Amino acid sequence: MKAYKDMDRDELLTVKAALEEEYKVIEAKGLNLNMARGKPGFSQLALSMPMLDVINSESDMRTVLGNDTRNYGDLDGIGESRKLMADMMSVQKDNVIVCGNSSLNVMYDTIARSVTHGVMGGTPWSKQDKVKFLCPVPGYDRHFKITEFFGIEMINIPLHDDGPDMDMVEKYVNGDAAVKGIWCVPKYSNPTGISYSDEVVRRFANLKPAADDFRIYWDNAYCIHHLYDDVHDEILNILEECEKAGNPDMVYIFSSTSKISFPGSGISAIAASLNNIEHIKKQMSIQTIGHDKINQLRHARFFKDIDGLMAHMKQHAKLLRPKFEAVLNTLESELGGLEIGTWIKPRGGYFVSFDSLPGCAKNIVAKCKDLGVVLTDAGATFPYGKDPNNSNIRIAPTFPTPEEMQEAAEVFVLCVKLASVEKYLTAN
Amino acid sequence: MKAYKDMDRDELLTVKAALEEEYKVIEAKGLNLNMARGKPGFSQLALSMPMLDVINSESDMRTVLGNDTRNYGDLDGIGESRKLMADMMSVQKDNVIVCGNSSLNVMYDTIARSVTHGVMGGTPWSKQDKVKFLCPVPGYDRHFKITEFFGIEMINIPLHDDGPDMDMVEKYVNGDAAVKGIWCVPKYSNPTGISYSDEVVRRFANLKPAADDFRIYWDNAYCIHHLYDDVHDEILNILEECEKAGNPDMVYIFSSTSKISFPGSGISAIAASLNNIEHIKKQMSIQTIGHDKINQLRHARFFKDIDGLMAHMKQHAKLLRPKFEAVLNTLESELGGLEIGTWIKPRGGYFVSFDSLPGCAKNIVAKCKDLGVVLTDAGATFPYGKDPNNSNIRIAPTFPTPEEMQEAAEVFVLCVKLASVEKYLTAN
């Protein structure tokens, strides 16, 4: 394959004409496919249906400790769900509060609490002149929306193959007391799929923040979401590393079963040092009498333990692999050698991140939409929705069937090619 | 019966000696009863167990509109749960957002949103000099804890038999722009059990608030929680009355099924004008992708409609009546004529409110505790936990069995008598 950049105008025009023919053929099909959000597919949801039989009218509704899950109580979650989530998050049970159906909501509440009441007794952010957050990019749009909503200034930090650019992170965190946090998806990152190296995690744990109320917002959303049975990414335990480094209170860890059991009907959790947990519980005791303990019991009894969880995740992986392969193989076979885009082959998580030639992402997404394939908005993976290079596109392969995914991937590569040719023709 | 106030010192000493004998007998029993919180009893929880069979692995998980409740979506709740909660709250479906497991959490979030982002585009409360709330007293301790947590100044408003003192409410709301809200439990009020008269509701709807961002926080927690089949309190529809009065946006209504299905595993809702709903949804879309729709489906399919809900509530009432009667009959038979306390016989709700002689409440609660009967802390029904008269005690008869409730009521009246005698002896 000849790289587009090496083609002259005539060659580009020839390629363009052929692509436009293809475009018309697909246009006529009237496709309707959605790769916009990281939604589990139908077959994945079916995996968890037996969970709905675990609790029924004949069930003993008491926890192992004898508490009635049907009544008020257990603000930090029932013991068995705390143990399950603790094992999943590689922390101790006492460091975990099991919450409601959404870890996003827990993250929102954590930021909101810091804004109104400060972090662990510190000055509320609303009473501080300036609050900034570091945002490794590309990243998760809903993280950025939370910090934007609270008027927190966001600073882009490049995300490399082994994690965020730690030189920049150290410079900002250690040098600027207005920097209060950093959003991290440390394992199978959203959207690039990379996992943080041991070196990166250790550098995180050894930060010397200028601000006492600086925290790492460690959204370990994909902690057990491996795509393959044999090759797993593993990351260092941030809570332990922070303790070792003398920064025991510096991290909040979030996770949920949204992409394990049911999105919207799973359970979520926050993990942190006992000091942090104590402060969080104080606020939480004002906000609620407790979370849904029957659903906690349902999860604990269905998965039983971490082994049950891991076995369940293998079934998810089996369903997801063909979808990821449809995308990755199509990218490789159709774009290999053209030098019009780069991507990483993830070993887990929910996304494939694609970087087009600078300036092409919005055009690609628009063309895909024209052809009936909805992608996440270009720019969404950056704070304020602004990708300075207009090149990153998040592909979410989980919701369509493998066949649909194949079809969508073909549409995608076509649009990448066409947008790239258009770019070179405009430039020349 | 001779009223204590008319007894001379010798008579009081004779009564006291007899009461102390009784006290010793009960002390020896080593009771362990809890009337502190409004928790449903075991038999009430059993009523909702069949709900846990309604959704199982064979269920069609789609809503009437065809949405899969197992996946992300439906931020404002699935249609059938919105309809159910709308009918329960006497509003239209479009005015309702169905939320998570806790209306307290929805109230907290509503206040938190106003603090950080203002009410419907107004100045955030955190940026205003002073924010005040009116608190009809006695009232619900968890309401007061929320406003206290956010540093909102609370002003006591006497609660009469037909609702809050509206002269005071009008004076504050219409005259002071720092007054941003009032906490109301308009039906079967917590704790006194009274319901607001039509006149009171109309005066609420016709307030002319000095502050644009004033709202009525209408916690209709006990809207269908009647104790009797034949006699129901009914209140005017505040949303309609506010519309009529030209104040369509002035009220937020809250409710939940916590004391209908399961506390902690029910569904909650907020109802308001479409303008308010739109603003709430904007913030909610940052906070969460959606609430637990499977649980919404479970509730909608189990109760079916408002008739199903009302039939279910009749079963609750049947279980609750003997407990309330144990309290009320004992109060009447043991304290009638002694002039050492007053109470209201409620027709619904979860509590009996008792007013002792001024200065006696803490002593009564302490004595009950000594005898193994835990009551809500004296003062809890007032902002900052401070009952200026030290006389109000909230009795929660729902959790114990009727037999236990009888026993507890006997302990209670004994302690009331003893504390009252002690008061008169000290005064003399």
PDB file of C-alpha atoms in Angstrom, chain B residues 216-332:
ATOM      1  CA  ILE B 216     -41.399  24.892  49.007  1.00  0.00           C
ATOM      2  CA  TYR B 217     -39.793  21.529  49.824  1.00  0.00           C
ATOM      3  CA  TRP B 218     -42.940  19.414  49.930  1.00  0.00           C
ATOM      4  CA  ASP B 219     -41.943  16.012  51.283  1.00  0.00           C
ATOM      5  CA  ASN B 220     -45.114  14.046  50.708  1.00  0.00           C
ATOM      6  CA  ALA B 221     -43.597  10.963  52.299  1.00  0.00           C
ATOM      7  CA  TYR B 222     -46.876   9.668  53.687  1.00  0.00           C
ATOM      8  CA  CYS B 223     -49.210  10.593  50.830  1.00  0.00           C
ATOM      9  CA  ILE B 224     -50.978   7.201  50.799  1.00  0.00           C
ATOM     10  CA  HIS B 225     -50.031   6.018  54.282  1.00  0.00           C
ATOM     11  CA  HIS B 226     -53.505   5.985  55.804  1.00  0.00           C
ATOM     12  CA  LEU B 227     -54.067   4.109  59.058  1.00  0.00           C
ATOM     13  CA  TYR B 228     -57.800   3.538  58.586  1.00  0.00           C
ATOM     14  CA  ASP B 229     -59.852   2.274  55.689  1.00  0.00           C
ATOM     15  CA  ASP B 230     -62.704   4.707  56.210  1.00  0.00           C
ATOM     16  CA  VAL B 231     -61.168   7.982  57.367  1.00  0.00           C
ATOM     17  CA  HIS B 232     -58.425   9.489  55.203  1.00  0.00           C
ATOM     18  CA  ASP B 233     -56.824  12.887  55.377  1.00  0.00           C
ATOM     19  CA  GLU B 234     -56.666  14.504  51.960  1.00  0.00           C
ATOM     20  CA  ILE B 235     -54.708  17.605  51.082  1.00  0.00           C
ATOM     21  CA  LEU B 236     -55.033  20.022  48.176  1.00  0.00           C
ATOM     22  CA  ASN B 237     -52.732  19.498  45.193  1.00  0.00           C
ATOM     23  CA  ILE B 238     -49.906  21.949  45.792  1.00  0.00           C
ATOM     24  CA  LEU B 239     -48.611  21.877  42.207  1.00  0.00           C
ATOM     25  CA  GLU B 240     -52.038  22.785  40.840  1.00  0.00           C
ATOM     26  CA  GLU B 241     -52.606  25.420  43.503  1.00  0.00           C
ATOM     27  CA  CYS B 242     -49.231  26.989  42.731  1.00  0.00           C
ATOM     28  CA  GLU B 243     -50.119  27.080  39.032  1.00  0.00           C
ATOM     29  CA  LYS B 244     -53.455  28.702  39.771  1.00  0.00           C
ATOM     30  CA  ALA B 245     -51.751  31.284  41.942  1.00  0.00           C
ATOM     31  CA  GLY B 246     -49.253  32.153  39.208  1.00  0.00           C
ATOM     32  CA  ASN B 247     -46.392  30.474  41.068  1.00  0.00           C
ATOM     33  CA  PRO B 248     -45.966  27.333  38.944  1.00  0.00           C
ATOM     34  CA  ASP B 249     -42.269  26.866  39.731  1.00  0.00           C
ATOM     35  CA  MET B 250     -42.456  27.443  43.481  1.00  0.00           C
ATOM     36  CA  VAL B 251     -42.621  23.852  44.708  1.00  0.00           C
ATOM     37  CA  TYR B 252     -40.590  20.638  44.640  1.00  0.00           C
ATOM     38  CA  ILE B 253     -42.526  17.540  45.673  1.00  0.00           C
ATOM     39  CA  PHE B 254     -40.730  14.440  46.959  1.00  0.00           C
ATOM     40  CA  SER B 255     -41.924  10.958  47.698  1.00  0.00           C
ATOM     41  CA  SER B 256     -40.819   7.339  47.692  1.00  0.00           C
ATOM     42  CA  THR B 257     -41.961   3.786  48.204  1.00  0.00           C
ATOM     43  CA  SER B 258     -39.585   3.296  51.148  1.00  0.00           C
ATOM     44  CA  LYS B 259     -42.477   2.570  53.467  1.00  0.00           C
ATOM     45  CA  ILE B 260     -44.550   0.874  50.787  1.00  0.00           C
ATOM     46  CA  SER B 261     -42.154  -1.724  49.382  1.00  0.00           C
ATOM     47  CA  PHE B 262     -38.723  -1.866  51.052  1.00  0.00           C
ATOM     48  CA  PRO B 263     -36.795   0.878  52.881  1.00  0.00           C
ATOM     49  CA  GLY B 264     -33.530   1.160  50.982  1.00  0.00           C
ATOM     50  CA  SER B 265     -34.760  -0.869  48.019  1.00  0.00           C
ATOM     51  CA  GLY B 266     -37.733   1.192  46.932  1.00  0.00           C
ATOM     52  CA  ILE B 267     -37.950   3.892  44.302  1.00  0.00           C
ATOM     53  CA  SER B 268     -38.131   7.637  44.886  1.00  0.00           C
ATOM     54  CA  ALA B 269     -39.319  10.559  42.825  1.00  0.00           C
ATOM     55  CA  ILE B 270     -39.281  14.306  42.513  1.00  0.00           C
ATOM     56  CA  ALA B 271     -42.176  16.189  40.934  1.00  0.00           C
ATOM     57  CA  ALA B 272     -42.236  19.825  39.879  1.00  0.00           C
ATOM     58  CA  SER B 273     -43.121  22.166  37.034  1.00  0.00           C
ATOM     59  CA  LEU B 274     -41.677  21.341  33.599  1.00  0.00           C
ATOM     60  CA  ASN B 275     -39.284  24.291  33.974  1.00  0.00           C
ATOM     61  CA  ASN B 276     -37.931  22.893  37.200  1.00  0.00           C
ATOM     62  CA  ILE B 277     -37.766  19.364  35.805  1.00  0.00           C
ATOM     63  CA  GLU B 278     -35.729  20.551  32.835  1.00  0.00           C
ATOM     64  CA  HIS B 279     -33.180  22.223  35.103  1.00  0.00           C
ATOM     65  CA  ILE B 280     -32.977  19.253  37.435  1.00  0.00           C
ATOM     66  CA  LYS B 281     -32.382  16.920  34.498  1.00  0.00           C
ATOM     67  CA  LYS B 282     -29.505  19.044  33.247  1.00  0.00           C
ATOM     68  CA  GLN B 283     -27.662  18.561  36.490  1.00  0.00           C
ATOM     69  CA  MET B 284     -28.722  14.942  36.810  1.00  0.00           C
ATOM     70  CA  SER B 285     -27.296  14.172  33.372  1.00  0.00           C
ATOM     71  CA  ILE B 286     -23.873  15.144  34.725  1.00  0.00           C
ATOM     72  CA  GLN B 287     -24.335  13.150  37.917  1.00  0.00           C
ATOM     73  CA  THR B 288     -25.522   9.824  36.559  1.00  0.00           C
ATOM     74  CA  ILE B 289     -26.394   7.925  33.412  1.00  0.00           C
ATOM     75  CA  GLY B 290     -29.599   6.795  35.059  1.00  0.00           C
ATOM     76  CA  HIS B 291     -31.169   5.164  38.063  1.00  0.00           C
ATOM     77  CA  ASP B 292     -31.980   1.503  38.679  1.00  0.00           C
ATOM     78  CA  LYS B 293     -34.522   0.757  35.958  1.00  0.00           C
ATOM     79  CA  ILE B 294     -34.855  -2.926  36.754  1.00  0.00           C
ATOM     80  CA  ASN B 295     -36.091  -1.963  40.205  1.00  0.00           C
ATOM     81  CA  GLN B 296     -38.423   0.568  38.623  1.00  0.00           C
ATOM     82  CA  LEU B 297     -39.803  -2.189  36.400  1.00  0.00           C
ATOM     83  CA  ARG B 298     -40.142  -4.482  39.420  1.00  0.00           C
ATOM     84  CA  HIS B 299     -42.218  -1.866  41.234  1.00  0.00           C
ATOM     85  CA  ALA B 300     -44.342  -0.996  38.201  1.00  0.00           C
ATOM     86  CA  ARG B 301     -45.166  -4.628  37.450  1.00  0.00           C
ATOM     87  CA  PHE B 302     -45.833  -5.579  41.081  1.00  0.00           C
ATOM     88  CA  PHE B 303     -48.138  -2.693  41.963  1.00  0.00           C
ATOM     89  CA  LYS B 304     -49.550  -2.351  38.425  1.00  0.00           C
ATOM     90  CA  ASP B 305     -51.313   0.945  39.116  1.00  0.00           C
ATOM     91  CA  ILE B 306     -52.568   3.273  41.812  1.00  0.00           C
ATOM     92  CA  ASP B 307     -55.324   0.817  42.758  1.00  0.00           C
ATOM     93  CA  GLY B 308     -52.707  -1.856  43.342  1.00  0.00           C
ATOM     94  CA  LEU B 309     -50.755   0.568  45.503  1.00  0.00           C
ATOM     95  CA  MET B 310     -53.805   1.505  47.548  1.00  0.00           C
ATOM     96  CA  ALA B 311     -54.745  -2.145  48.112  1.00  0.00           C
ATOM     97  CA  HIS B 312     -51.195  -2.796  49.310  1.00  0.00           C
ATOM     98  CA  MET B 313     -51.398   0.152  51.700  1.00  0.00           C
ATOM     99  CA  LYS B 314     -54.551  -1.264  53.253  1.00  0.00           C
ATOM    100  CA  GLN B 315     -52.549  -4.326  54.239  1.00  0.00           C
ATOM    101  CA  HIS B 316     -49.898  -2.108  55.814  1.00  0.00           C
ATOM    102  CA  ALA B 317     -52.596  -0.210  57.700  1.00  0.00           C
ATOM    103  CA  LYS B 318     -54.044  -3.399  59.115  1.00  0.00           C
ATOM    104  CA  LEU B 319     -50.653  -4.299  60.566  1.00  0.00           C
ATOM    105  CA  LEU B 320     -49.980  -0.816  61.894  1.00  0.00           C
ATOM    106  CA  ARG B 321     -53.315  -0.053  63.571  1.00  0.00           C
ATOM    107  CA  PRO B 322     -52.825  -2.326  66.615  1.00  0.00           C
ATOM    108  CA  LYS B 323     -49.425  -0.769  67.241  1.00  0.00           C
ATOM    109  CA  PHE B 324     -50.741   2.778  67.104  1.00  0.00           C
ATOM    110  CA  GLU B 325     -53.690   1.752  69.238  1.00  0.00           C
ATOM    111  CA  ALA B 326     -51.372   0.239  71.857  1.00  0.00           C
ATOM    112  CA  VAL B 327     -49.669   3.609  72.179  1.00  0.00           C
ATOM    113  CA  LEU B 328     -52.755   5.787  71.995  1.00  0.00           C
ATOM    114  CA  ASN B 329     -54.898   3.691  74.329  1.00  0.00           C
ATOM    115  CA  THR B 330     -52.121   3.518  76.889  1.00  0.00           C
ATOM    116  CA  LEU B 331     -51.527   7.252  76.727  1.00  0.00           C
ATOM    117  CA  GLU B 332     -55.245   7.840  77.180  1.00  0.00           C
TER     118      GLU B 332
END
